[in-house]
Coordinates of C-alpha atoms and ligand atoms in Angstrom, one line a residue:
M1 CA 0.0 0.0 0.0
A2 CA 2.8 2.4 1.0
K3 CA 4.6 1.5 -2.2
R4 CA 1.6 2.5 -4.2
R5 CA 1.2 5.8 -2.4
V6 CA 4.8 6.7 -3.1
R7 CA 4.3 5.9 -6.8
W8 CA 1.2 8.2 -7.0
D9 CA 3.2 11.0 -5.4
R10 CA 6.0 10.6 -8.0
I11 CA 3.5 10.6 -10.8
A12 CA 1.9 13.7 -9.4
L13 CA 5.3 15.4 -9.1
V14 CA 6.0 14.8 -12.8
A15 CA 2.5 15.1 -14.1
I16 CA 1.5 18.4 -12.4
P17 CA 4.4 20.5 -13.8
L18 CA 4.0 18.7 -17.2
F19 CA 0.3 19.6 -17.2
V20 CA 1.1 23.2 -16.4
I21 CA 3.6 23.4 -19.3
I22 CA 1.2 21.8 -21.7
L23 CA -1.5 24.2 -20.6
L24 CA 0.9 27.1 -21.1
I25 CA 1.8 26.0 -24.6
A26 CA -1.8 25.3 -25.5
T27 CA -3.0 28.8 -24.5
Q28 CA -0.2 30.3 -26.6
C29 CA -1.3 28.3 -29.7
T30 CA -5.1 27.9 -29.3
G31 CA -5.8 31.4 -30.8
K32 CA -4.2 30.5 -34.0
S33 CA -5.2 26.9 -34.3
N34 CA -8.8 27.6 -33.5
Q35 CA -8.8 30.3 -36.1
N36 CA -7.4 27.9 -38.7
Q37 CA -9.8 25.2 -37.8
E38 CA -12.7 27.6 -37.9
S39 CA -11.8 29.1 -41.2
S40 CA -11.2 25.7 -42.8
A41 CA -14.5 24.4 -41.4
E42 CA -16.1 27.6 -42.7
L43 CA -14.5 27.1 -46.2
S44 CA -15.7 23.5 -46.5
V45 CA -19.2 24.4 -45.5
Q46 CA -19.1 27.2 -48.0
S47 CA -17.9 25.0 -50.8
I48 CA -20.6 22.5 -50.1
A49 CA -23.3 25.1 -49.9
D50 CA -21.8 27.0 -52.8
T51 CA -22.6 30.3 -51.2
A52 CA -20.9 33.6 -51.7
P53 CA -17.6 33.9 -49.8
T54 CA -17.8 35.4 -46.3
L55 CA -15.3 38.2 -46.4
N56 CA -13.1 39.1 -43.6
Q57 CA -13.6 42.5 -42.1
G58 CA -11.0 44.9 -43.5
E59 CA -10.1 42.6 -46.4
F60 CA -9.4 44.3 -49.7
V61 CA -11.8 42.9 -52.2
V62 CA -11.1 43.3 -55.9
V63 CA -13.4 42.1 -58.7
I64 CA -11.7 41.2 -62.0
D65 CA -14.3 41.1 -64.8
A66 CA -13.3 39.4 -68.0
G67 CA -15.6 41.0 -70.6
H68 CA -18.0 38.9 -72.8
G69 CA -17.8 35.1 -72.9
G70 CA -19.7 32.1 -74.2
Y71 CA -21.8 33.0 -77.2
D72 CA -20.8 36.6 -76.7
G73 CA -17.4 36.8 -78.4
G74 CA -17.1 40.6 -77.9
S75 CA -15.8 43.1 -80.4
T76 CA -15.9 42.0 -84.0
A77 CA -14.7 43.4 -87.3
Q78 CA -14.5 42.1 -90.8
G79 CA -11.6 39.7 -91.2
V80 CA -10.8 39.5 -87.5
T81 CA -10.8 36.0 -86.3
R82 CA -9.2 36.7 -82.9
L83 CA -11.9 36.7 -80.3
E84 CA -12.1 39.5 -77.7
K85 CA -13.6 37.2 -75.1
D86 CA -10.5 34.9 -75.2
D87 CA -8.0 37.8 -74.8
N88 CA -10.1 39.2 -72.0
L89 CA -10.1 35.9 -70.1
R90 CA -6.3 35.3 -70.7
L91 CA -5.6 38.7 -69.2
A92 CA -8.1 38.3 -66.3
L93 CA -6.6 35.0 -65.3
K94 CA -3.1 36.5 -65.4
M95 CA -4.1 39.5 -63.4
K96 CA -5.7 37.2 -60.8
E97 CA -2.4 35.3 -60.6
K98 CA -0.4 38.5 -60.1
L99 CA -2.8 40.0 -57.6
S100 CA -2.9 36.8 -55.6
T101 CA 0.8 37.3 -54.8
Y102 CA -0.2 40.2 -52.6
Q103 CA -1.2 39.3 -49.0
G104 CA -4.7 40.1 -47.8
V105 CA -6.5 40.6 -51.1
T106 CA -9.7 38.8 -51.9
I107 CA -10.1 38.3 -55.6
L108 CA -13.4 37.7 -57.2
M109 CA -13.7 36.7 -60.8
T110 CA -17.0 37.2 -62.7
R111 CA -15.9 34.3 -64.9
E112 CA -12.9 32.0 -65.2
T113 CA -14.0 30.0 -68.1
D114 CA -15.5 30.6 -71.6
E115 CA -19.1 31.1 -70.4
F116 CA -21.7 33.8 -70.9
I117 CA -22.3 35.9 -67.8
G118 CA -24.9 38.7 -68.0
L119 CA -23.9 42.3 -67.2
Q120 CA -26.2 42.5 -64.2
E121 CA -24.9 39.3 -62.8
R122 CA -21.3 40.7 -63.1
C123 CA -22.4 43.7 -61.1
D124 CA -24.3 41.6 -58.6
I125 CA -21.2 39.6 -57.8
A126 CA -19.3 42.8 -56.9
N127 CA -22.2 44.5 -55.1
H128 CA -23.2 41.5 -53.0
A129 CA -19.6 41.0 -51.9
G130 CA -19.2 44.7 -51.0
A131 CA -16.1 44.8 -53.2
D132 CA -13.7 47.7 -53.0
L133 CA -12.8 47.9 -56.7
F134 CA -14.1 46.6 -60.0
V135 CA -11.9 46.3 -63.1
S136 CA -13.5 45.2 -66.3
L137 CA -11.1 43.9 -69.0
H138 CA -11.8 44.4 -72.7
R139 CA -10.2 44.9 -76.1
N140 CA -11.3 47.3 -78.7
C141 CA -12.3 47.1 -82.4
A142 CA -12.5 49.7 -85.1
D143 CA -11.7 50.4 -88.7
V144 CA -9.1 52.8 -87.7
G145 CA -7.5 53.2 -84.3
Y146 CA -4.9 51.7 -81.9
G147 CA -3.8 52.1 -78.3
V148 CA -5.2 51.8 -74.8
E149 CA -8.1 53.6 -73.2
V150 CA -9.9 53.3 -69.9
W151 CA -13.5 54.2 -69.4
V152 CA -15.1 55.5 -66.3
D153 CA -18.6 56.3 -65.2
N154 CA -20.1 59.7 -66.1
A155 CA -20.7 60.4 -62.5
E156 CA -17.0 61.3 -62.3
D157 CA -16.2 59.6 -59.0
R158 CA -12.8 60.7 -57.8
I159 CA -11.6 57.2 -57.2
D160 CA -12.9 55.9 -60.5
N161 CA -10.7 58.6 -62.1
L162 CA -7.7 57.6 -60.0
L163 CA -8.2 54.0 -60.8
A164 CA -8.1 54.7 -64.5
E165 CA -5.1 57.0 -64.2
Y166 CA -3.1 54.5 -62.2
I167 CA -3.8 51.8 -64.7
L168 CA -3.0 53.9 -67.7
E169 CA 0.3 55.1 -66.1
L170 CA 1.5 51.6 -65.2
L171 CA 0.4 50.1 -68.6
E172 CA 2.3 52.9 -70.3
D173 CA 5.4 52.0 -68.3
V174 CA 5.2 48.5 -69.7
G175 CA 4.8 49.9 -73.2
I176 CA 1.7 50.5 -75.3
S177 CA 1.2 51.7 -78.9
R178 CA -0.6 54.8 -77.7
N179 CA -2.2 56.1 -74.5
R180 CA -5.7 57.2 -75.7
G181 CA -6.4 58.4 -72.2
K182 CA -9.3 58.2 -69.7
K183 CA -12.7 58.4 -71.2
Y184 CA -16.1 59.1 -69.7
G185 CA -19.4 57.4 -70.4
F186 CA -20.0 55.1 -73.3
R187 CA -18.3 54.9 -76.7
G188 CA -21.6 54.6 -78.6
V189 CA -23.3 57.5 -76.9
S190 CA -21.0 60.2 -75.6
D191 CA -17.8 58.9 -77.2
G192 CA -16.0 60.1 -74.2
G193 CA -17.1 63.7 -74.6
A194 CA -16.9 65.3 -71.2
D195 CA -19.7 67.6 -72.0
N196 CA -22.1 64.9 -73.1
H197 CA -22.5 62.7 -70.0
T198 CA -25.5 60.8 -71.1
D199 CA -24.7 57.2 -70.5
S200 CA -22.0 54.9 -69.2
Y201 CA -20.9 51.3 -69.7
Y202 CA -23.3 49.0 -67.9
V203 CA -20.7 47.6 -65.4
N204 CA -19.5 51.1 -64.6
A205 CA -23.0 52.5 -64.1
N206 CA -24.3 49.6 -62.1
T207 CA -21.5 48.7 -59.7
D208 CA -21.6 50.3 -56.2
M209 CA -17.9 50.6 -55.9
P210 CA -15.2 52.5 -57.9
S211 CA -14.8 50.8 -61.3
C212 CA -13.4 51.2 -64.7
L213 CA -13.4 49.4 -68.0
V214 CA -10.0 48.8 -69.7
E215 CA -9.7 48.5 -73.4
L216 CA -6.3 47.0 -73.8
G217 CA -5.6 47.7 -77.4
F218 CA -7.4 47.1 -80.6
L219 CA -8.0 43.6 -82.0
T220 CA -7.9 45.4 -85.4
A221 CA -4.4 46.9 -84.8
E222 CA -1.6 44.4 -85.5
Q223 CA 0.9 46.2 -83.2
D224 CA -1.7 46.1 -80.3
N225 CA -2.1 42.3 -80.8
I226 CA 1.7 41.9 -80.8
N227 CA 2.0 44.0 -77.6
F228 CA -0.8 42.0 -76.0
D229 CA 0.8 38.7 -76.7
T230 CA 4.4 39.7 -75.8
H231 CA 3.5 41.8 -72.7
L232 CA 0.7 39.8 -71.3
E233 CA 2.5 39.1 -68.0
E234 CA 3.7 42.7 -67.6
Y235 CA 0.3 44.1 -68.4
A236 CA -1.3 41.8 -65.8
E237 CA 1.3 42.8 -63.3
A238 CA 0.7 46.5 -64.1
L239 CA -3.0 46.1 -63.5
A240 CA -2.5 44.2 -60.3
R241 CA 0.0 46.9 -59.1
A242 CA -2.4 49.7 -60.0
V243 CA -5.1 48.2 -57.9
I244 CA -2.7 47.6 -55.0
E245 CA -1.2 51.1 -55.1
L246 CA -4.6 52.8 -55.3
G247 CA -5.9 50.6 -52.6
T248 CA -3.0 51.5 -50.4
D249 CA -3.2 55.2 -51.2
E250 CA -6.9 55.4 -50.5
G251 CA -6.8 53.3 -47.3
M252 CA -8.6 50.3 -48.7
Y253 CA -5.7 48.0 -48.5
H254 CA -3.7 47.6 -45.2
P255 CA -1.2 44.8 -45.8
A256 CA 0.8 45.6 -42.6
S257 CA -2.2 45.1 -40.3
L258 CA -2.8 41.6 -41.7
Q259 CA 0.6 40.3 -40.6
Ligands
ZN1 ZN1 -15.6 44.3 -75.0

């Protein structure tokens, strides 16, 4: 009996400090591991339910919109076999890749495959997520014309304008055939005339957050197509950087606070 009592004391002597140490280590780690468990559990529930992502507070949310898709090939012109929808998607996927290298950015894509997505649906994706910025990617078409232009809403929101300016500047740094500048409204209506603010591109007019529509060169201009193919990586990086720099300057993106 005495032997047994001594053994229990010895066990207690070892076990109690050990238990305290384990407890100390556990309290140091639980914060992080609980968070991880919760977020992974949340993610799996989300993917099963296929619901919209729950966004973290303070997360910088950027929507990349690859114009057209599916039966809507986009810009067309006689003799042009290259499809705008394909170029838009290539650029959008590259931009996603570049943007995903920045910490603390949630990227939402309106499409990642060759499928038709309605204009309102594109806006809904951004509006429901409460996105910070919306960038629509397109390519132009015309009998005559070359270069890059960025369209913003006629409402002339300050950040819309900045977004377009940052994008144009960084694309120009990569190299473009011509900077056609920032344009207001809708090509078919106001043709960018600042005094004729009658209409805007649908995605610019119907998204709740700052947005712009990039026309990255003309499918009808050979040099623009060469530029697009040779500088795809750099153009995508420029677009990602424009978004990051604007987000930082306007206080939407706080990478330091996420570490
Ligand atoms: Zn287009």
